[in-house]
Coordinates of C-alpha atoms and ligand atoms in Angstrom, one line a residue:
X1 CA 1.4 24.2 -13.0
X2 CA 0.5 24.5 -9.3
X3 CA -2.6 22.7 -8.0
X4 CA -4.5 23.9 -5.0
X5 CA -7.1 21.4 -3.7
X6 CA -9.8 22.7 -1.4
X7 CA -11.2 19.8 0.8
X8 CA -13.4 19.4 3.9
X9 CA -15.4 16.6 5.3
X10 CA -18.1 19.1 6.3
X11 CA -20.3 21.0 3.9
X12 CA -21.0 24.7 3.7
X13 CA -17.7 25.8 5.3
X14 CA -16.9 28.2 2.4
X15 CA -14.8 26.0 0.0
X16 CA -16.3 27.3 -3.2
X17 CA -16.3 30.9 -1.9
X18 CA -12.6 30.5 -1.1
X19 CA -11.9 28.9 -4.5
X20 CA -13.5 31.6 -6.6
X21 CA -12.2 34.6 -4.6
X22 CA -8.6 33.3 -4.5
X23 CA -8.7 32.5 -8.2
X24 CA -9.8 36.1 -8.9
X25 CA -7.0 37.5 -6.9
X26 CA -4.3 35.2 -8.5
X27 CA -5.7 36.3 -11.9
X28 CA -5.4 40.0 -10.8
X29 CA -1.7 39.3 -10.0
X30 CA -1.2 38.1 -13.7
X31 CA -1.4 34.3 -13.2
X32 CA -3.4 32.2 -15.6
X33 CA -5.9 30.5 -13.4
X34 CA -8.5 27.8 -13.8
X35 CA -11.0 26.5 -11.2
X36 CA -11.8 22.8 -11.7
X37 CA -15.2 22.1 -10.2
X38 CA -15.2 18.5 -9.0
X39 CA -18.5 19.0 -7.1
X40 CA -21.7 17.4 -8.7
X41 CA -23.5 20.4 -7.0
X42 CA -21.5 22.6 -9.5
X43 CA -21.6 25.8 -7.3
X44 CA -18.4 27.1 -8.8
X45 CA -19.7 26.6 -12.4
X46 CA -22.9 28.4 -11.2
X47 CA -20.8 31.2 -9.9
X48 CA -19.3 31.6 -13.3
X49 CA -22.7 31.5 -15.0
X50 CA -23.2 35.2 -15.5
X51 CA -19.8 35.2 -17.3
X52 CA -18.3 38.0 -15.2
X53 CA -15.3 36.1 -13.9
X54 CA -12.1 36.6 -15.8
X55 CA -10.9 33.1 -15.5
X56 CA -12.3 29.7 -16.5
X57 CA -14.3 27.5 -14.3
X58 CA -14.5 23.9 -15.8
X59 CA -16.6 21.1 -14.5
X60 CA -14.6 17.8 -14.1
X61 CA -16.5 15.2 -12.2
X62 CA -14.6 12.2 -11.0
X63 CA -17.8 10.1 -11.1
X64 CA -18.0 10.3 -14.9
X65 CA -14.6 8.8 -15.5
X66 CA -11.8 6.8 -13.8
X67 CA -9.7 8.6 -11.2
X68 CA -6.7 8.3 -13.4
X69 CA -8.4 10.0 -16.2
X70 CA -9.7 12.7 -13.9
X71 CA -6.1 13.3 -12.7
X72 CA -4.8 13.5 -16.2
X73 CA -7.6 16.0 -17.1
X74 CA -6.8 18.3 -14.2
X75 CA -3.1 18.2 -14.9
X76 CA -3.5 19.0 -18.6
X77 CA -5.1 22.4 -17.8
X78 CA -3.3 25.2 -19.6
X79 CA -2.8 27.3 -16.5
X80 CA -0.3 28.5 -14.0
X81 CA -2.6 27.6 -11.1
X82 CA -5.5 25.1 -11.0
X83 CA -7.8 25.4 -8.0
X84 CA -9.8 22.2 -7.4
X85 CA -13.1 22.8 -5.6
X86 CA -14.5 19.5 -4.2
X87 CA -17.8 18.4 -2.6
X88 CA -18.0 17.9 1.1
X89 CA -16.8 14.4 2.2
X90 CA -13.8 12.1 2.3
X91 CA -14.5 9.7 -0.5
X92 CA -13.2 9.2 -4.0
X93 CA -13.1 12.9 -5.0
X94 CA -11.4 13.9 -1.7
X95 CA -8.7 11.3 -2.4
X96 CA -8.2 12.3 -6.0
X97 CA -8.0 15.9 -5.0
X98 CA -5.3 15.1 -2.5
X99 CA -3.4 13.0 -5.1
X100 CA -3.2 15.9 -7.5
X101 CA -2.5 18.7 -5.0
X102 CA 0.7 20.8 -4.3
X103 CA -1.2 22.6 -1.5
X104 CA -4.2 21.2 0.3
X105 CA -6.5 23.9 1.8
X106 CA -8.9 22.9 4.6
X107 CA -11.4 25.7 5.4
X108 CA -12.9 25.6 8.8
X109 CA -15.9 27.5 10.2
X110 CA -16.1 28.9 13.7
X111 CA -18.1 26.3 15.6
X112 CA -17.0 23.4 17.6
X113 CA -18.7 21.1 15.0
X114 CA -16.5 22.8 12.4
X115 CA -13.4 22.2 14.4
X116 CA -14.2 18.5 14.9
X117 CA -14.7 18.2 11.2
X118 CA -11.4 19.9 10.5
X119 CA -9.7 17.6 12.9
X120 CA -11.1 14.5 11.3
X121 CA -10.3 15.9 7.8
X122 CA -6.7 16.6 8.8
X123 CA -6.4 13.1 10.2
X124 CA -7.7 11.6 6.9
X125 CA -5.3 13.8 4.9
X126 CA -2.4 12.7 7.0
X127 CA -3.1 9.0 6.6
X128 CA -3.6 9.5 2.8
X129 CA -0.4 11.4 2.4
X130 CA 1.5 8.8 4.5
X131 CA 0.3 6.0 2.3
X132 CA 1.6 8.0 -0.7
X133 CA 5.4 8.1 -0.5
X134 CA 5.6 10.4 -3.5
X135 CA 3.4 13.1 -2.1
X136 CA 5.1 16.4 -1.2
X137 CA 1.8 18.2 -0.8
X138 CA 1.6 20.9 1.9
X139 CA -1.5 21.3 4.1
X140 CA -3.0 24.5 5.5
X141 CA -6.2 25.3 7.4
X142 CA -8.1 28.6 6.9
X143 CA -10.7 29.9 9.4
X144 CA -13.8 30.9 7.4
X145 CA -17.0 32.7 8.2
X146 CA -15.5 33.9 11.4
X147 CA -16.7 36.9 13.4
X148 CA -13.6 38.4 14.8
X149 CA -15.6 40.6 17.2
X150 CA -16.6 37.5 19.1
X151 CA -14.5 35.3 21.4
X152 CA -15.2 32.2 19.3
X153 CA -13.9 34.1 16.2
X154 CA -10.7 35.2 18.0
X155 CA -10.0 31.7 19.3
X156 CA -10.5 29.7 16.1
X157 CA -7.0 30.4 14.7
X158 CA -5.4 29.3 18.0
X159 CA -7.5 26.1 18.2
X160 CA -6.7 25.3 14.5
X161 CA -3.1 25.9 15.3
X162 CA -3.2 23.1 17.9
X163 CA -4.1 20.7 15.1
X164 CA -0.6 20.9 13.8
X165 CA -0.8 22.4 10.4
X166 CA -0.1 26.0 9.3
X167 CA -3.2 28.3 9.7
X168 CA -3.8 31.0 7.1
X169 CA -5.3 34.4 7.7
X170 CA -9.1 34.2 8.2
X171 CA -12.0 35.0 6.0
X172 CA -14.6 36.8 8.1
X173 CA -18.3 36.3 8.0
X174 CA -19.1 39.0 5.6
X175 CA -22.2 39.7 3.4
X176 CA -19.8 40.8 0.6
X177 CA -19.0 37.1 -0.1
X178 CA -22.7 36.2 -0.3
X179 CA -23.4 39.2 -2.6
X180 CA -20.4 38.3 -4.8
X181 CA -21.9 34.8 -5.3
X182 CA -25.3 36.2 -6.1
X183 CA -23.8 38.5 -8.7
X184 CA -21.4 36.1 -10.3
X185 CA -18.3 38.2 -9.3
X186 CA -15.4 38.0 -7.0
X187 CA -14.9 40.4 -4.1
X188 CA -11.4 41.6 -5.2
X189 CA -12.9 42.7 -8.6
X190 CA -16.3 43.9 -7.5
X191 CA -15.3 45.6 -4.2
X192 CA -11.5 46.0 -4.1
X193 CA -11.6 48.3 -1.1
X194 CA -13.9 46.1 1.0
X195 CA -12.6 44.3 4.0
X196 CA -13.4 41.1 2.3
X197 CA -11.1 41.9 -0.6
X198 CA -8.3 42.9 1.9
X199 CA -8.5 39.5 3.6
X200 CA -8.6 37.6 0.3
X201 CA -5.4 39.4 -0.7
X202 CA -3.8 38.5 2.7
X203 CA -4.8 34.9 2.3
X204 CA -3.4 34.9 -1.3
X205 CA 0.0 36.3 0.0
X206 CA 0.0 33.5 2.6
X207 CA -0.8 30.7 0.0
X208 CA 2.0 32.0 -2.3
X209 CA 4.4 32.2 0.6
X210 CA 3.7 28.5 1.5
X211 CA 4.3 27.6 -2.1
X212 CA 7.5 29.7 -2.0
X213 CA 6.3 31.8 -5.0
X214 CA 6.7 35.5 -5.2
X215 CA 3.7 37.2 -3.8
Ligands
LIG1 N1 -16.9 34.3 4.6 C1 -18.3 34.2 4.4 N2 -19.1 35.1 4.9 C2 -20.5 35.0 4.8 N3 -21.0 34.0 4.1 C3 -20.2 33.1 3.5 C4 -18.8 33.1 3.6 N4 -18.3 32.1 3.0 C5 -19.3 31.3 2.5 N5 -20.4 32.0 2.8 C6 -21.8 31.5 2.4 O1 -22.0 30.3 3.0 C7 -22.7 29.4 2.1 C8 -21.7 28.2 1.9 O2 -20.6 28.7 1.3 P1 -19.8 27.8 0.1 O3 -20.8 27.4 -0.9 O4 -18.6 28.5 -0.3 O5 -19.4 26.6 1.0 P2 -18.9 25.1 0.5 O6 -18.0 24.6 1.5 O7 -18.4 25.2 -0.9 O8 -20.4 24.3 0.5 P3 -20.6 22.9 -0.1 O9 -20.1 21.9 0.8 O10 -22.1 22.8 -0.2 O11 -19.9 22.8 -1.4 C9 -22.9 30.2 0.9 O12 -24.2 30.7 1.0 C10 -21.9 31.3 1.0 O13 -22.3 32.5 0.3
LIG2 MG1 -18.9 24.2 -2.6

């Protein structure tokens, strides 16, 4: 099983939106997928509430068990891919999500505040990975909620690139993502021809290529 962990020091950058939409696209490509919701806010679990997603979203809070037990519970999922959605912050859940990951995804919004948070998050990740000699996890950043019509939106990939990790294709600021959450669906299923679905597919291609899996 491959584990993708989505982490960010800053809240509201689109972690859960990315987790659910990527999961739906991987499912559409025939993978057995589970989203592990490690956020006490339980947004991913709420997304699955209307029971329209065709993959499981399971709550697995680190706080209610030891970190070792949490890691075991994530790794025992019967799936090809587990996507771990975490709360904002760089505490215990963040560290556990890094420990279990094959690929660490750091979404970053378009503002300078977002960029600062991404920089700090990457620095925390790099010291955590350095202190774990066994870790072979890869790290990528993904611009999220960007307006590609505006200069800030066009510059974000370049600025993220300067932070030293691979940068995935962006997810635009698009009401389709908001609607998908409200309706308990994923953009690739509910609106497969939408620009949002096109970019989710492009990001999925990129993730699979980083993992050296066939796209
Ligand atoms: N690409 C996007 N375009 C427009 N709105 C978006 C996009 N991505 C996320 N949003 C909206 O932004 C808000 C925050 O997104 P989301 O919950 O995915 O972020 P998060 O990083 O998981 O937040 P938290 O830190 O609270 O867990 C939600 O209302 C969501 O619908
Ligand atoms: Mg979230």
